[in-house]
Tab-separated table of C-alpha atoms and ligand atoms in Angstrom:
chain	number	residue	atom	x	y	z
A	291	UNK	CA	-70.952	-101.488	10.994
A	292	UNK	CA	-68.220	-102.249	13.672
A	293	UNK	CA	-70.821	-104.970	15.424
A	294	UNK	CA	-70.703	-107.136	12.075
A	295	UNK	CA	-66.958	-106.221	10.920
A	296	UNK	CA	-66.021	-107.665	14.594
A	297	UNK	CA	-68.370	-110.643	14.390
A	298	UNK	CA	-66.929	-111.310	10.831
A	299	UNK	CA	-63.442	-111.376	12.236
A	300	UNK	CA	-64.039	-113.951	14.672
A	301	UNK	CA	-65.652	-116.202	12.484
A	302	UNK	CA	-63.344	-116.384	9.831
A	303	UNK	CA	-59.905	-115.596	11.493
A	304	UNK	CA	-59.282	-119.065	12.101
A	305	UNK	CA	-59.879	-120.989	8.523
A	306	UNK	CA	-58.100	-117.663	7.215
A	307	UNK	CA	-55.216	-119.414	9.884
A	308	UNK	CA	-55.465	-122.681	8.472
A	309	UNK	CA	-55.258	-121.115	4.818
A	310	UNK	CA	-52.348	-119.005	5.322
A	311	UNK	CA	-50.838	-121.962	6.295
A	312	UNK	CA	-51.762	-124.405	3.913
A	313	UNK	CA	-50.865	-121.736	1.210
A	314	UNK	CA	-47.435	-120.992	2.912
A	315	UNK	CA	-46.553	-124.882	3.296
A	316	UNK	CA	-46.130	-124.235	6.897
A	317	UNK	CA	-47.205	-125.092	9.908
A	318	UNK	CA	-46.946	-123.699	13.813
A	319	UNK	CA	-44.010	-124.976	14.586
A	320	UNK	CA	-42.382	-122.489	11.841
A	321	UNK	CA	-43.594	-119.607	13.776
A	322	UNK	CA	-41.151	-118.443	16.046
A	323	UNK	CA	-43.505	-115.246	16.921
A	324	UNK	CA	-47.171	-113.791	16.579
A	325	UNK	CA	-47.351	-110.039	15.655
A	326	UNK	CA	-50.819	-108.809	16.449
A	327	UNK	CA	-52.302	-105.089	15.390
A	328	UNK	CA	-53.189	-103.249	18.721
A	329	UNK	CA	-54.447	-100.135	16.745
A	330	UNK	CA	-55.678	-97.852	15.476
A	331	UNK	CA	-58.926	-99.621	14.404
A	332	UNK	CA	-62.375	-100.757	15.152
A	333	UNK	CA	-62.322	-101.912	19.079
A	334	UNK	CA	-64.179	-105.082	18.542
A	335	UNK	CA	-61.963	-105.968	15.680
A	336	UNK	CA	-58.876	-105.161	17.468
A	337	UNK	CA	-59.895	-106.950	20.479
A	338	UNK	CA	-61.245	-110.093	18.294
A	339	UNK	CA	-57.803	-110.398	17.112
A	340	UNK	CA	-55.814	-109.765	20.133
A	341	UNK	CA	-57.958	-112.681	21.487
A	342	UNK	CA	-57.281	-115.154	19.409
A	343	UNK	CA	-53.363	-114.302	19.222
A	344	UNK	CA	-53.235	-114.719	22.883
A	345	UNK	CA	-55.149	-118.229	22.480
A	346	UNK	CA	-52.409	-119.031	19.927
A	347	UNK	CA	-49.497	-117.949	21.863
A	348	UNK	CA	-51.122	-119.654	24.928
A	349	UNK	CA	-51.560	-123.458	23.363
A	350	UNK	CA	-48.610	-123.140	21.206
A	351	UNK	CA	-45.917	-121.514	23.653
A	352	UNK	CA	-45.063	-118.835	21.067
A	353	UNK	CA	-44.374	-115.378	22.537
A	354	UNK	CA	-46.544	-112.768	21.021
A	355	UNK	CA	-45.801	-108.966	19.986
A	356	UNK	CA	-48.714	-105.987	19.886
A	357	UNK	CA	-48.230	-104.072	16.609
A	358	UNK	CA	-49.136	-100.426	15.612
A	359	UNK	CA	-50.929	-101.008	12.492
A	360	UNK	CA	-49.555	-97.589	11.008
A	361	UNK	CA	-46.258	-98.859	11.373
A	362	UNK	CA	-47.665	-102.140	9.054
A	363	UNK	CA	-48.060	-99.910	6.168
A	364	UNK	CA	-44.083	-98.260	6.468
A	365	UNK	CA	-42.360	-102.387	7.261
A	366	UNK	CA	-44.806	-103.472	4.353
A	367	UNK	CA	-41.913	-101.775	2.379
A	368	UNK	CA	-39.188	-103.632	4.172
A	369	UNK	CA	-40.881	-106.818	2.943
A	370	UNK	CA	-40.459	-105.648	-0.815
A	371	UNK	CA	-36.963	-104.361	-0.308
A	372	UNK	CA	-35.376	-106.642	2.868
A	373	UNK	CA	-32.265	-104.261	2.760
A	374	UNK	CA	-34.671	-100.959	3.072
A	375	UNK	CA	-33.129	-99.119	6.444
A	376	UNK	CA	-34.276	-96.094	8.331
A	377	UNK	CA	-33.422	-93.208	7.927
A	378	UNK	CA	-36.390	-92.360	5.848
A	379	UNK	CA	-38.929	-90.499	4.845
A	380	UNK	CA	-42.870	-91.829	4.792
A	381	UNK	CA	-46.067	-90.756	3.240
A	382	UNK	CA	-48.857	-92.978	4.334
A	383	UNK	CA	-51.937	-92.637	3.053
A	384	UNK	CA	-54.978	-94.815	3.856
A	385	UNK	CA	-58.781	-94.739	4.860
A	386	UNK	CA	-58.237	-92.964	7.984
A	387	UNK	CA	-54.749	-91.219	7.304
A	388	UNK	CA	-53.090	-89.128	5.239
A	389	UNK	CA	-49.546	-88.901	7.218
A	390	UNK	CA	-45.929	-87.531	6.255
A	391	UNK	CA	-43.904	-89.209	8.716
A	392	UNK	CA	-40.146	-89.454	9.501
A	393	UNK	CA	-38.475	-92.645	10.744
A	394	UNK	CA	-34.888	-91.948	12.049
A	395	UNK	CA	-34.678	-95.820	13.370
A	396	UNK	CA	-36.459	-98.379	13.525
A	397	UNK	CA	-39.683	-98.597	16.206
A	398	UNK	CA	-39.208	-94.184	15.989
A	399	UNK	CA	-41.958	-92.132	14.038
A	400	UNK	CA	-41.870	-88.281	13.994
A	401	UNK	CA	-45.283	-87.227	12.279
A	402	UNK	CA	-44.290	-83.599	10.162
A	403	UNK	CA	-47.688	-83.424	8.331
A	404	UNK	CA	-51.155	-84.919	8.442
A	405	UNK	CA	-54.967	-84.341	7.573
A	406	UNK	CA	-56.928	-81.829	8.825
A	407	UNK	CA	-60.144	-83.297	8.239
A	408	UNK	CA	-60.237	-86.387	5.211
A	409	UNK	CA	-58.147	-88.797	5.523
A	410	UNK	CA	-56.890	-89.644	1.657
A	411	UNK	CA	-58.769	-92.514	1.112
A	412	UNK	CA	-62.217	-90.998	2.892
A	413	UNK	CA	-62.028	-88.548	0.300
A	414	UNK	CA	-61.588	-90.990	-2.732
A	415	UNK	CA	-64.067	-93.038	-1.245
A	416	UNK	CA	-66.656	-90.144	-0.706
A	417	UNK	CA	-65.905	-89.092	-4.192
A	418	UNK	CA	-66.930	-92.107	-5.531
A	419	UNK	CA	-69.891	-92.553	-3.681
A	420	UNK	CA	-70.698	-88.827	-5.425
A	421	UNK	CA	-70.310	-90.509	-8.436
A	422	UNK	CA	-72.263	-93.306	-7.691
A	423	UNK	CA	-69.603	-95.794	-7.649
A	424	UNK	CA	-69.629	-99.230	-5.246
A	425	UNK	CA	-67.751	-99.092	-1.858
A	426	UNK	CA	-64.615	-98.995	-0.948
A	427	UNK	CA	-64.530	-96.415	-3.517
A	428	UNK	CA	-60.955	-95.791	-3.862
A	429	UNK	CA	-60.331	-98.471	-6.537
A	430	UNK	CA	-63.516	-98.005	-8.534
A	431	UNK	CA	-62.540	-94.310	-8.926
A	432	UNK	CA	-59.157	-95.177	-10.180
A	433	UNK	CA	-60.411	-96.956	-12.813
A	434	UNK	CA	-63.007	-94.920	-14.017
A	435	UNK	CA	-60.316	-92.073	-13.754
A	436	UNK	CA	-58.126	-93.782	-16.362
A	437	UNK	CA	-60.877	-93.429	-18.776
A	438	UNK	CA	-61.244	-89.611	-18.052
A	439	UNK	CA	-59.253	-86.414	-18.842
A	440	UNK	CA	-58.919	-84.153	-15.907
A	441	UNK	CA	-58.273	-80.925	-18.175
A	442	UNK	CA	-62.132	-81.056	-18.965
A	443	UNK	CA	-64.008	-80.654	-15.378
A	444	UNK	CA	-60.652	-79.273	-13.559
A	445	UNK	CA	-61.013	-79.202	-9.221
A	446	UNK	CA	-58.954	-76.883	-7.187
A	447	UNK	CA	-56.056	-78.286	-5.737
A	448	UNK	CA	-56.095	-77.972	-1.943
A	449	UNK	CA	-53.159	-75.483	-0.691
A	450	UNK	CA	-52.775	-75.243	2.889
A	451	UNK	CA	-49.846	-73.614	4.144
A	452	UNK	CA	-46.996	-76.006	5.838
A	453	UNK	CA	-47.002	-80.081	5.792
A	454	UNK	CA	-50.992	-80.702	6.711
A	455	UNK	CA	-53.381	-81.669	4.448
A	456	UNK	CA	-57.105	-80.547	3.899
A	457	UNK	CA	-59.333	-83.009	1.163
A	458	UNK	CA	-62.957	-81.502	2.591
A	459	UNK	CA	-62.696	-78.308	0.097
A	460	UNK	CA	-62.121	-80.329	-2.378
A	461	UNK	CA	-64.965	-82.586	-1.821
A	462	UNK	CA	-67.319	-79.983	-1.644
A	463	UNK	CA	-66.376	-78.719	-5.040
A	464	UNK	CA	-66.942	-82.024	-6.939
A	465	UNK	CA	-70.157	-82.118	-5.473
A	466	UNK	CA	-71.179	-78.502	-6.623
A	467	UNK	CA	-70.140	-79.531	-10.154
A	468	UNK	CA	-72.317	-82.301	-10.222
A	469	UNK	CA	-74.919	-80.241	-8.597
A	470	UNK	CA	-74.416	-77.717	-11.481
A	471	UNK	CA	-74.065	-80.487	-14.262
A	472	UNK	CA	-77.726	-81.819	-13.022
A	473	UNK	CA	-79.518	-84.503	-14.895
A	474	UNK	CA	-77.278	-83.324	-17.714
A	475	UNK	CA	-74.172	-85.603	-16.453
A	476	UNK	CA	-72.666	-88.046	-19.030
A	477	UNK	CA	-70.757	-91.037	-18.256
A	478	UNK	CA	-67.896	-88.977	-19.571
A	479	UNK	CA	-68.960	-85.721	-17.253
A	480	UNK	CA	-68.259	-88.410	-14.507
A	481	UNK	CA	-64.996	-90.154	-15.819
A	482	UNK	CA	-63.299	-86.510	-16.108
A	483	UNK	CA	-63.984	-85.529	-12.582
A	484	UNK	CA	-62.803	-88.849	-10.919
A	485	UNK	CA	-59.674	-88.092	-13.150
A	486	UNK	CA	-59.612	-84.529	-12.276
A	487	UNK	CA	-60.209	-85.219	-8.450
A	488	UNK	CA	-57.747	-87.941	-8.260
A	489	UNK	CA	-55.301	-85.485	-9.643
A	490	UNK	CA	-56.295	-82.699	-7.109
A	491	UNK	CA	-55.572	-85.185	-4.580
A	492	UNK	CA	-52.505	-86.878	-5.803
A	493	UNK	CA	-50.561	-83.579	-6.737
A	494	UNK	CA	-51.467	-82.342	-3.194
A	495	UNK	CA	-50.269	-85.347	-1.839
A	496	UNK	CA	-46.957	-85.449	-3.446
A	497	UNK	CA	-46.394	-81.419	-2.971
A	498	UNK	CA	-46.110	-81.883	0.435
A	499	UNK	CA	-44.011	-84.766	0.058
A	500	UNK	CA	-41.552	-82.693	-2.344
A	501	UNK	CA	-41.523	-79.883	0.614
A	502	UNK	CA	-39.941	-82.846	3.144
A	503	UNK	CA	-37.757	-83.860	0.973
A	504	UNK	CA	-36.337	-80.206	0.051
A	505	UNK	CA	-36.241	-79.022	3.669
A	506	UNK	CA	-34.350	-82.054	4.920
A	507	UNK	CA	-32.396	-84.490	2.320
A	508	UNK	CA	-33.459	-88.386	2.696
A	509	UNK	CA	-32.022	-91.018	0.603
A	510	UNK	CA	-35.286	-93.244	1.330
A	511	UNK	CA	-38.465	-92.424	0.498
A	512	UNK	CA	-41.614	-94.969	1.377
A	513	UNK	CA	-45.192	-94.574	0.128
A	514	UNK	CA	-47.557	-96.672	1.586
A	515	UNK	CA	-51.444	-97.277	2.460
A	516	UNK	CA	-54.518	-98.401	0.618
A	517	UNK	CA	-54.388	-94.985	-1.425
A	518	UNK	CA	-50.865	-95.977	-2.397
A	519	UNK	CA	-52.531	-98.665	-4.565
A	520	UNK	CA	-53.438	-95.654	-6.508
A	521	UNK	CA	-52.171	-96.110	-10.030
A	522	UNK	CA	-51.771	-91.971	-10.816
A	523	UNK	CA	-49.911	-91.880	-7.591
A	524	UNK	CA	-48.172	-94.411	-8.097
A	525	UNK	CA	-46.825	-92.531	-11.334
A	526	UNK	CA	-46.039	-89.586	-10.156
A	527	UNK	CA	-44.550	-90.033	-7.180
A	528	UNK	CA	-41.918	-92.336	-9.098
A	529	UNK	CA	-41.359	-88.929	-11.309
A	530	UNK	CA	-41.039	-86.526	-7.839
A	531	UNK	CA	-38.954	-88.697	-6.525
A	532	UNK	CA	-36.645	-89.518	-8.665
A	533	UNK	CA	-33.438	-88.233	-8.825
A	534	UNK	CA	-33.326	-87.076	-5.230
A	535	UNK	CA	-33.882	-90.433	-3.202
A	536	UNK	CA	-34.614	-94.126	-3.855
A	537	UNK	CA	-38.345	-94.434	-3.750
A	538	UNK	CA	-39.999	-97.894	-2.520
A	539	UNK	CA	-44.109	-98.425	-2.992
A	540	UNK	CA	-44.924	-101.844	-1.631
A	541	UNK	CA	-46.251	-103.880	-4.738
A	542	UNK	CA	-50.837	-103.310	-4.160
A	543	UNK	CA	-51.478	-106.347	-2.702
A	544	UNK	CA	-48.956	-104.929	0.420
A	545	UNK	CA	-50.703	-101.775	0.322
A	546	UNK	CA	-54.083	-102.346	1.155
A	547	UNK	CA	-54.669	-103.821	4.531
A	548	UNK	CA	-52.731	-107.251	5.071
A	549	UNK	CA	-51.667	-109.293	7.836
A	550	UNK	CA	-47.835	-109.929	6.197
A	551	UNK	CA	-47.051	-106.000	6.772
A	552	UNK	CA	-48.088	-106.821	10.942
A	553	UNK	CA	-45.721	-109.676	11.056
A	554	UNK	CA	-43.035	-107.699	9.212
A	555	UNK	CA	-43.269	-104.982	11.629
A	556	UNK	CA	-43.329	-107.463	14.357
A	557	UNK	CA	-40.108	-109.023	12.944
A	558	UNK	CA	-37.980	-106.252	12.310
A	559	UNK	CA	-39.119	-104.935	15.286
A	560	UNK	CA	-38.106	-107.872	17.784
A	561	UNK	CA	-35.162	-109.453	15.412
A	562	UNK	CA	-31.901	-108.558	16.525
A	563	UNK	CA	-30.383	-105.861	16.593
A	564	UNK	CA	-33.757	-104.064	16.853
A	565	UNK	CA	-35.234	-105.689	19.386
A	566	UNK	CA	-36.534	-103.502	21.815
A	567	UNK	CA	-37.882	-105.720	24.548
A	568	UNK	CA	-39.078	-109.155	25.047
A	569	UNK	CA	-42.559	-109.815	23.576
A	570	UNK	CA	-45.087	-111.444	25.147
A	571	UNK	CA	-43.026	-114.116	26.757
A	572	UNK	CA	-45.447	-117.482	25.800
A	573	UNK	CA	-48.011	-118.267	28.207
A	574	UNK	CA	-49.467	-115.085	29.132
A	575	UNK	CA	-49.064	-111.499	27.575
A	576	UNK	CA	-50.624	-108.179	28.568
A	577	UNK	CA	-51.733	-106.654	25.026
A	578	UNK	CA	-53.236	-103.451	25.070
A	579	UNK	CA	-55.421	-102.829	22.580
A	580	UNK	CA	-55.873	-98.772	21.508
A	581	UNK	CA	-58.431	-98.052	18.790
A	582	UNK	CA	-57.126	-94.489	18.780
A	583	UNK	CA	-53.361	-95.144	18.727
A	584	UNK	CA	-51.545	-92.347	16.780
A	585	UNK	CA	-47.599	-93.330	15.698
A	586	UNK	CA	-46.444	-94.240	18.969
B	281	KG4	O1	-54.769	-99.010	4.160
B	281	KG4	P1	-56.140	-99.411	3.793
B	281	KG4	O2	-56.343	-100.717	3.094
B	281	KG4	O3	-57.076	-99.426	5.051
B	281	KG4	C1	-56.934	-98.513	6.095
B	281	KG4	O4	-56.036	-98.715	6.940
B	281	KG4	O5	-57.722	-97.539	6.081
B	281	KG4	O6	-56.736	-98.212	2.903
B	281	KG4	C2	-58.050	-98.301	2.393
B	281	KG4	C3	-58.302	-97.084	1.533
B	281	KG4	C4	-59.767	-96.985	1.088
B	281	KG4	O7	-60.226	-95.684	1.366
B	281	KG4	C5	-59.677	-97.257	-0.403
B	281	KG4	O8	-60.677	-96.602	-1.152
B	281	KG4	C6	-58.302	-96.731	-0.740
B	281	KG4	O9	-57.501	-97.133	0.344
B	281	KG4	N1	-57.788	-97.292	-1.993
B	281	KG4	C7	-57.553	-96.553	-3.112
B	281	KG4	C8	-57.131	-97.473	-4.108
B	281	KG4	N2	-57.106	-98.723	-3.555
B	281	KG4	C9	-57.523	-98.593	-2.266
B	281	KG4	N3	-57.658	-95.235	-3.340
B	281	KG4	C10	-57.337	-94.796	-4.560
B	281	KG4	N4	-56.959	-95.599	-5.589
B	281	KG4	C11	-56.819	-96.928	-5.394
B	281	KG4	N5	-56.421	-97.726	-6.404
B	282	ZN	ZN1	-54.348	-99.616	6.768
């Protein structure tokens, strides 16, 4: 409901402000800048925040940056590992995307893979809904998965040639099984198919990830996103990995959505030696907000 997720925003943004600070010990004039997300995302949300980062950077004289929120989830690594450097490689999976991405530098994204249809998360979420979990799905399924065995109600895993993914096959089986289980279904029926599709999804997932890394050596590997909160992904892409490259997953509460991964990405993108033009420049900025903003 983007009407009520934008209204929500504007009415708590600013005691989440005063919290943040009273939790950090801070106040304004320890801000020397004010990263904003400029997309992708709901408009209204987007432009709710924009909005009140201008009136910030207006009334307190602080420049402020525009931030791709895609690039949140890849510097939410950087915040767990301050010496993390491009080059590297990035899998970032979250409610809307399911993107293998290379960073040569900082502030430069090449996408080599990406969802055909679901997005990672979408199809955890839809899965779980199937199963009649709560929403957002993604963590409910998780831990009814770790109470399942996925060798009992196996899924296909999805196999599309190249770096893209494809979750909607997938999907459409779990929901023929528990079309075919009926009334039948036990509690245990259900526990073995969120483990079995959570496997699917995972093992696709990191194949694709294991192809980048074979066709072009990285010594940095990120995984990052919602979906990275995953704890069966988390698992298993510490076992592909290693060995080959140093592998950094933000710690959960920097994988879901989160306002420290903006300002990191608005800090390593304007600190020296990265920065790549002035921000904002105090009393009156021109932020553009894009609700369909790919990597750029
Ligand atoms: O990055 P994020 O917080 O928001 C977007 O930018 O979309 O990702 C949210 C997604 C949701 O689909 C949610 O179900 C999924 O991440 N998610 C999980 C887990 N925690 C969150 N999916 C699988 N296992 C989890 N533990
Ligand atoms: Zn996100």
């Amino acid at each position: 409901m983007p009407e009520l997720a934008a209204r929500d925003h504007l009415e708590r943004l600013p005691q989440l402000l005063e919290l943040a600070f009273e939790e950090a010990g801070k106040d304004r004039d320890d801000v020397d800048l004010i990263a904003v997300t400029r997309g992708p995302g709901l408009a209204g949300c987007l432009l709710v925040g924009v909005g009140v980062a201008e009136g910030l950077g207006a009334s307190w004289s602080k420049p402020i940056t525009g931030v791709n929120h895609l690039w949140g989830h890849i510097y939410a690594a950087m915040l767990t590992r301050p010496d993390l450097e491009p080059p590297l490689l990035g899998l970032v999976v979250s409610g809307a995307h399911s993107d293998l991405v290379r960073m040569p530098e900082h502030g430069r994204f090449e996408v080599i893979g990406r969802t055909r249809d679901d997005a990672a998360g979408e199809a955890f979420d839809k899965a779980a809904r199937m199963l009649g979990l709560g929403y957002p799905g993604g963590p409910a399924l998780d831990k009814l998965a770790r109470t399942g065995d996925a060798r009992r109600q196996p899924l296909p895993k999805p196999s599309l040639p190249g770096l893209d993914y494809s979750f909607s096959g997938l999907k459409t089986a779990l929901l023929y099984r528990l079309r075919d289980l009926g009334e039948a279904v036990t509690a245990q029926d259900k526990a073995d198919l969120a483990a079995a599709f959570e496997q699917s999804v995972v093992e696709s997932l990191l194949e694709k990830l294991d192809t980048a890394m074979s066709g072009r050596p990285v010594s940095e590997v990120v995984v990052a996103g919602g979906v990275a909160a995953n704890t069966l992904l988390r698992r298993r892409a510490a076992e592909v990995v290693a060995g080959r490259a140093r592998l950094t997953m933000p710690p959960l509460e920097l994988c879901t959505d989160n306002a420290a991964m903006i300002a990191a990405a608005g800090y390593f993108r304007n600190s020296p030696p990265h920065r790549v033009g002035r921000p904002g420049g105090g009393s009156h900025s021109s932020i553009e907000v894009d609700p369909s903003l790919g990597w750029d």
